[in-house]
Tab-separated table of C-alpha atoms in Angstrom:
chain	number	residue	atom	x	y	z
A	1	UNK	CA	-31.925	-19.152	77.987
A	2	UNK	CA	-31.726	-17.967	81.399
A	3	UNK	CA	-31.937	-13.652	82.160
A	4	UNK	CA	-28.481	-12.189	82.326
A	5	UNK	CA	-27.215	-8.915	83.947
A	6	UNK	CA	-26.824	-6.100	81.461
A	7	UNK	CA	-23.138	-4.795	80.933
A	8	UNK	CA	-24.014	-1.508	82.945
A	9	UNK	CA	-25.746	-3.336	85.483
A	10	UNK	CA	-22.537	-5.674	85.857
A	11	UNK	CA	-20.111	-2.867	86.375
A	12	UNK	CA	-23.023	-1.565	89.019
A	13	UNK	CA	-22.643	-4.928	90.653
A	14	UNK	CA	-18.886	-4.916	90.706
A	15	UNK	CA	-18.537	-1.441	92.002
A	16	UNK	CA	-20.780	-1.835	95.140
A	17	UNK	CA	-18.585	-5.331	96.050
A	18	UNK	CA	-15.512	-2.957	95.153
A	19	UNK	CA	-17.100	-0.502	98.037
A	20	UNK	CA	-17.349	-3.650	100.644
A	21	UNK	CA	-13.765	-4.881	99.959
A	22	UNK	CA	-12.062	-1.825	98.442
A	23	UNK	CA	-8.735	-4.007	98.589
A	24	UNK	CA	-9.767	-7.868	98.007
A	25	UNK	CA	-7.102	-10.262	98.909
A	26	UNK	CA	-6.892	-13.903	98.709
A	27	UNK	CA	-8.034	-15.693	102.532
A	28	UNK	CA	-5.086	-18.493	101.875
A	29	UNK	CA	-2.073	-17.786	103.867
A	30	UNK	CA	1.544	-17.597	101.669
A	31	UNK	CA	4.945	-16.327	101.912
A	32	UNK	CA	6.120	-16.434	98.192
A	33	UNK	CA	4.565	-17.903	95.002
A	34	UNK	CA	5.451	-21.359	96.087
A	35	UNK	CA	4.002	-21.263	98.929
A	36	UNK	CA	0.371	-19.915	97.301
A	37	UNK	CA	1.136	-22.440	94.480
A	38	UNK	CA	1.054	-25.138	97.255
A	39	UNK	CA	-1.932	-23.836	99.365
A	40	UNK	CA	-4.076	-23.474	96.218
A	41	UNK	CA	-3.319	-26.649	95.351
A	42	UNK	CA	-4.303	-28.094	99.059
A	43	UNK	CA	-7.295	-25.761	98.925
A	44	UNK	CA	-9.248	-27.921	96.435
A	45	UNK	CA	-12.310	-29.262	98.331
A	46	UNK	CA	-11.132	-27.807	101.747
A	47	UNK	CA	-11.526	-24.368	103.010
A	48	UNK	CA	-9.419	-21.991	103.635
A	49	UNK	CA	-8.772	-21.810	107.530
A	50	UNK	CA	-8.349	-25.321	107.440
A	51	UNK	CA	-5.707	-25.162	104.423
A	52	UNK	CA	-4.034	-22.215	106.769
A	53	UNK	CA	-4.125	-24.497	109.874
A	54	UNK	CA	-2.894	-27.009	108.349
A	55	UNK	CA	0.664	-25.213	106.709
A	56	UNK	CA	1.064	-22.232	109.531
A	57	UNK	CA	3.944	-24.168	110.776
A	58	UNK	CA	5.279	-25.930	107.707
A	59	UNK	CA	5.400	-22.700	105.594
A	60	UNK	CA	8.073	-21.248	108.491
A	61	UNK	CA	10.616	-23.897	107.138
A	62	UNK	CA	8.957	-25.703	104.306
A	63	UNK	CA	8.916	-23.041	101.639
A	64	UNK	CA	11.083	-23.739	98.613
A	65	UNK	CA	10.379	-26.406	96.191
A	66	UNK	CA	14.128	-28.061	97.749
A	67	UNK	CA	12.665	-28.000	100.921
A	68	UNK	CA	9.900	-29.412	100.102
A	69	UNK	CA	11.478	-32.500	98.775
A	70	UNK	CA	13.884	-33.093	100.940
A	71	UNK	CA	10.561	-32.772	103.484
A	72	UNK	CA	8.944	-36.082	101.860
A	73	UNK	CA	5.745	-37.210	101.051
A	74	UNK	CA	5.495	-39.428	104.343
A	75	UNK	CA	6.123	-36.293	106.547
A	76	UNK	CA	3.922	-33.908	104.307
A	77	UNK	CA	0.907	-36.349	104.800
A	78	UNK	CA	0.790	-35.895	108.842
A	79	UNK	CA	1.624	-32.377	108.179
A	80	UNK	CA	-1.636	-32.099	105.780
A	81	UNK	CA	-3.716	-34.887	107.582
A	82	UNK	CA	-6.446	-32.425	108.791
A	83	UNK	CA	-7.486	-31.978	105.482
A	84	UNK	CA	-9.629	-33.538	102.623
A	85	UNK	CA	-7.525	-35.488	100.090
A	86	UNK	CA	-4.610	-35.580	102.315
A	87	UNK	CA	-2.878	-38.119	100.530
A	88	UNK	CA	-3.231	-37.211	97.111
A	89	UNK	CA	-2.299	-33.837	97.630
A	90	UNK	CA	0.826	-34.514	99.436
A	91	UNK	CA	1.725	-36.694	96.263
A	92	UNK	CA	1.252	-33.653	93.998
A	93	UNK	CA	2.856	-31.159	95.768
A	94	UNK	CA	5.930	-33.797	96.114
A	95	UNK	CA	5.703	-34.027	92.062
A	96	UNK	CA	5.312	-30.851	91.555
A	97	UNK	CA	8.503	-29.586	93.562
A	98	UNK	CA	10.424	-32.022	91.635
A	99	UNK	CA	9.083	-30.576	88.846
A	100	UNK	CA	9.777	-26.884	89.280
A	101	UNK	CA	13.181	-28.292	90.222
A	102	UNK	CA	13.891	-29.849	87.495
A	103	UNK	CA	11.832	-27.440	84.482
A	104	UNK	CA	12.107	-24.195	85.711
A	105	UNK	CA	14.889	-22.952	87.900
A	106	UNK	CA	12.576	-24.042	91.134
A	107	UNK	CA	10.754	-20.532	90.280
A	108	UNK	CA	6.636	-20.860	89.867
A	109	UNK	CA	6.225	-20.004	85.840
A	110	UNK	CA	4.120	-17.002	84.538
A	111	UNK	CA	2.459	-19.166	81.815
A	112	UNK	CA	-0.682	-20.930	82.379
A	113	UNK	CA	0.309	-24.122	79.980
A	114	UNK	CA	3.112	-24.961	82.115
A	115	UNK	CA	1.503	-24.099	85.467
A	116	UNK	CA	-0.905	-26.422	84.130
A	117	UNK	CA	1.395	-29.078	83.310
A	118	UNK	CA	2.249	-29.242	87.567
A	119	UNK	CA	1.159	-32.075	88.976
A	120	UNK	CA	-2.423	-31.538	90.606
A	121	UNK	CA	-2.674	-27.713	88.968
A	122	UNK	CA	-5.927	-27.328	87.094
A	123	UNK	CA	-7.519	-24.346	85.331
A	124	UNK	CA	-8.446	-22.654	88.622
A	125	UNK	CA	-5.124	-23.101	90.425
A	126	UNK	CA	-3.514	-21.420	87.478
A	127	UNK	CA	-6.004	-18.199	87.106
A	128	UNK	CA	-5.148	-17.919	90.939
A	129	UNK	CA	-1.714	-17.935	90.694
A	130	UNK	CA	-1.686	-16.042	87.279
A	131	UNK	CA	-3.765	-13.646	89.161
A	132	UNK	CA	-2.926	-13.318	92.741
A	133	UNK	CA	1.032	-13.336	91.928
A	134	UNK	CA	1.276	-11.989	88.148
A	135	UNK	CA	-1.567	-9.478	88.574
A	136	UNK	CA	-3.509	-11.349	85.532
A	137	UNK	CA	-6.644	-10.182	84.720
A	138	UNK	CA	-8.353	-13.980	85.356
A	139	UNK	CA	-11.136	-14.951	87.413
A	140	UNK	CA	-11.059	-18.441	88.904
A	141	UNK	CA	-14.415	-20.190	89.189
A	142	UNK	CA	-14.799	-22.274	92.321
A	143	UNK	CA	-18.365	-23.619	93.729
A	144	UNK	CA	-18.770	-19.712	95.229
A	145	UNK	CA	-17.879	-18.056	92.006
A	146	UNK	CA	-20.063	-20.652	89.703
A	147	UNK	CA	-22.910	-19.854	92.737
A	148	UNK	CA	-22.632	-16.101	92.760
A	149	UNK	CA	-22.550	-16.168	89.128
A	150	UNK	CA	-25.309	-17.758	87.730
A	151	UNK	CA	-27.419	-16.557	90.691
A	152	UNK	CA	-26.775	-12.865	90.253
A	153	UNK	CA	-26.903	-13.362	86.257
A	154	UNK	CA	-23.295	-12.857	85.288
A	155	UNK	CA	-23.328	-15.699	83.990
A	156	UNK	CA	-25.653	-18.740	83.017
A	157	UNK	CA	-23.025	-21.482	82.236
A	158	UNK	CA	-24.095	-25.143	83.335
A	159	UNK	CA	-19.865	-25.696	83.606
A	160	UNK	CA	-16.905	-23.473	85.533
A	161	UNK	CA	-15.392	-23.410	81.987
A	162	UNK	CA	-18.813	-22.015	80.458
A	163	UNK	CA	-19.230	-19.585	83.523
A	164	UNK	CA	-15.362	-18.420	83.570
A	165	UNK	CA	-15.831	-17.387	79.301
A	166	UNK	CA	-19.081	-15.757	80.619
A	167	UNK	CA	-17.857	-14.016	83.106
A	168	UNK	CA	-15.020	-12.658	81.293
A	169	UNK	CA	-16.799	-11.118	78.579
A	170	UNK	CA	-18.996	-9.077	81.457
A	171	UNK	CA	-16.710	-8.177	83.539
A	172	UNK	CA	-15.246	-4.792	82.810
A	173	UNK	CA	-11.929	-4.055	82.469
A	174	UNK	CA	-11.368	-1.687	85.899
A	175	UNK	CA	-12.979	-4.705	88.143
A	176	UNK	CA	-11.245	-7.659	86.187
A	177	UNK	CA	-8.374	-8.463	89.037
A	178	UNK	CA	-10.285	-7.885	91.624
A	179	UNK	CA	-13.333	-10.207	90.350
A	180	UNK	CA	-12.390	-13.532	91.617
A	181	UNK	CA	-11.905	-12.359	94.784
A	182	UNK	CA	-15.065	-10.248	94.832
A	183	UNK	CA	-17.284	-12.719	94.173
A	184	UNK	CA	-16.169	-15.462	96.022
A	185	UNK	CA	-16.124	-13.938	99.204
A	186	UNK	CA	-19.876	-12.474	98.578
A	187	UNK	CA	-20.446	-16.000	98.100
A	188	UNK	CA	-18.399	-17.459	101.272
A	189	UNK	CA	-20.080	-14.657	103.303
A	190	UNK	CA	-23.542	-13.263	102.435
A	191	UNK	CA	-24.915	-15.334	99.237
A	192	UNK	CA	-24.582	-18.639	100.967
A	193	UNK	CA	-25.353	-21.855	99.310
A	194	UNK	CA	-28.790	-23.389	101.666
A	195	UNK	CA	-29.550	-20.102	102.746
A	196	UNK	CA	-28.387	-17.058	100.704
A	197	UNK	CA	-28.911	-13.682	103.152
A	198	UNK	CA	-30.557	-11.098	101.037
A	199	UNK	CA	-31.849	-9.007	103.082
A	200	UNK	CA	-28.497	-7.584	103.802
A	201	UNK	CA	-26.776	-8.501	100.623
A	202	UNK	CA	-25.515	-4.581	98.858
A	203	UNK	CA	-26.582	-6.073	95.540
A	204	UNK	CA	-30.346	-7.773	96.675
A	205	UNK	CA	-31.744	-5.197	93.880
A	206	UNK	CA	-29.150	-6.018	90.854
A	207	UNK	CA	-29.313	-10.070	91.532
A	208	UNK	CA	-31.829	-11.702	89.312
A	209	UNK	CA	-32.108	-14.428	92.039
A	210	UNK	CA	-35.843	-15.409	92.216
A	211	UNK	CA	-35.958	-16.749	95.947
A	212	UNK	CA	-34.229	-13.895	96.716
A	213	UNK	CA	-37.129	-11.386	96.580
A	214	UNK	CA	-39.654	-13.696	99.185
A	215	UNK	CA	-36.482	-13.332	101.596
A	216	UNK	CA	-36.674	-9.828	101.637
A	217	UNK	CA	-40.577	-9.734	101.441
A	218	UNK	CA	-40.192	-12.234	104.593
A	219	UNK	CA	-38.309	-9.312	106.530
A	220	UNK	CA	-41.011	-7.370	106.750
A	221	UNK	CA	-43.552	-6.975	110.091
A	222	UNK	CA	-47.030	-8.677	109.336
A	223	UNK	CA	-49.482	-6.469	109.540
A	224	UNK	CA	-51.897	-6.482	113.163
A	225	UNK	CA	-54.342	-9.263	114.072
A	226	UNK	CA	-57.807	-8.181	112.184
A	227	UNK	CA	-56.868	-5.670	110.440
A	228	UNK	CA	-58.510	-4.580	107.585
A	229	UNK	CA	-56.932	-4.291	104.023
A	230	UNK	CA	-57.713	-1.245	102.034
A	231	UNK	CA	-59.832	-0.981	99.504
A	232	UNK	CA	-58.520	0.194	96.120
């Protein structure tokens, strides 16, 4: 079994990413909970700017689930176009505007069993909703989150699932809402996937990341041309 982080050196971990971003907010542009419903949903395997791009213009009209249908799936598509899984999604967030229509009162549901019975809403749309618009204490795990995670040693989980139960059993309490956020955007902005950058990361010293200590060793000035080590 791989090393974990110690409870007390978890909350240590949280609090210096709670110092960075005293306040962290989701990077997906919204209006109401449809409209974050929507974007998470478009968000899957796409990044954020690009999910923001592509609905700056069609969240200004487009932001009921009535408008939405009356919109169309043909329309939608070019709207979305600039984005992976264009298609798909556009079929999805069709369905699932008909679906809020016609289940419950057009209004995005606080329960994660029927946000997960949307079409193309998984486990991780819901804890973002649940979160970001109920003020649920859930954490989302996305490729940052599952990277940060098992890097740092929050977690050790081989599957989101594994790493979301791990990662809720460590996290405490006071940083719970905030985690998601937290760690993904350490992960979307300092613990990169090819090339993590440790020697400014505030946690280097926490992280049980293995690379992560040549990186900072690497940082260092070599010493001068011939000279001589000490002897001991």
């Amino acid at each position: 079994m791989a090393k974990r982080l110690t409870k007390a050196k978890a909350k240590e971990l949280y609090a210096r990413l709670a110092k960075v971003r005293p306040d962290p907010k989701t990077e997906l542009d919204y209006v109401n909970p449809y409209t974050l419903l929507v974007a998470v949903v478009m968000s899957a395997q796409a990044t954020d700017k690009g999910v923001n791009r592509a609905t700056a213009e069609l969240f200004k009209t487009v932001n009921t689930p009535e408008k939405m249908v009356a919109f169309g799936e043909e329309k939608l598509g070019k709207q979305i176009q600039t984005i992976g899984l264009w298609r798909n999604k556009a079929k999805n967030v069709i369905a699932l505007s008909e679906a809020l229509i016609a289940n419950h009162n057009s209004e995005v549901p606080h329960d994660r069993e029927a946000l997960e019975a949307l079409p193309g809403v998984g486990r991780k749309t819901a804890n973002v909703v649940l979160m970001e618009i109920f003020g649920e204490g859930t954490i989302a795990v996305d490729t940052h989150v599952f990277r940060v995670a098992n890097r740092t040693g929050l977690a050790d989980g081989k599957t989101p699932a594994d790493v979301e139960t791990q990662l809720m059993r460590i996290t405490p309490p006071a940083y719970l809402h905030g985690a998601h956020h937290w760690l993904i955007l350490h992960g979307r902005y300092t613990c990169l996937a090819r090339k993590p950058e440790c020697p400014r990361c505030v946690i280097a010293d926490i992280c049980l990341y293995q690379p992560k200590t040549r990186a900072i060793a690497s940082t260092k000035k070599p010493a001068p041309s011939g000279a001589k080590s000490k002897k001991r």
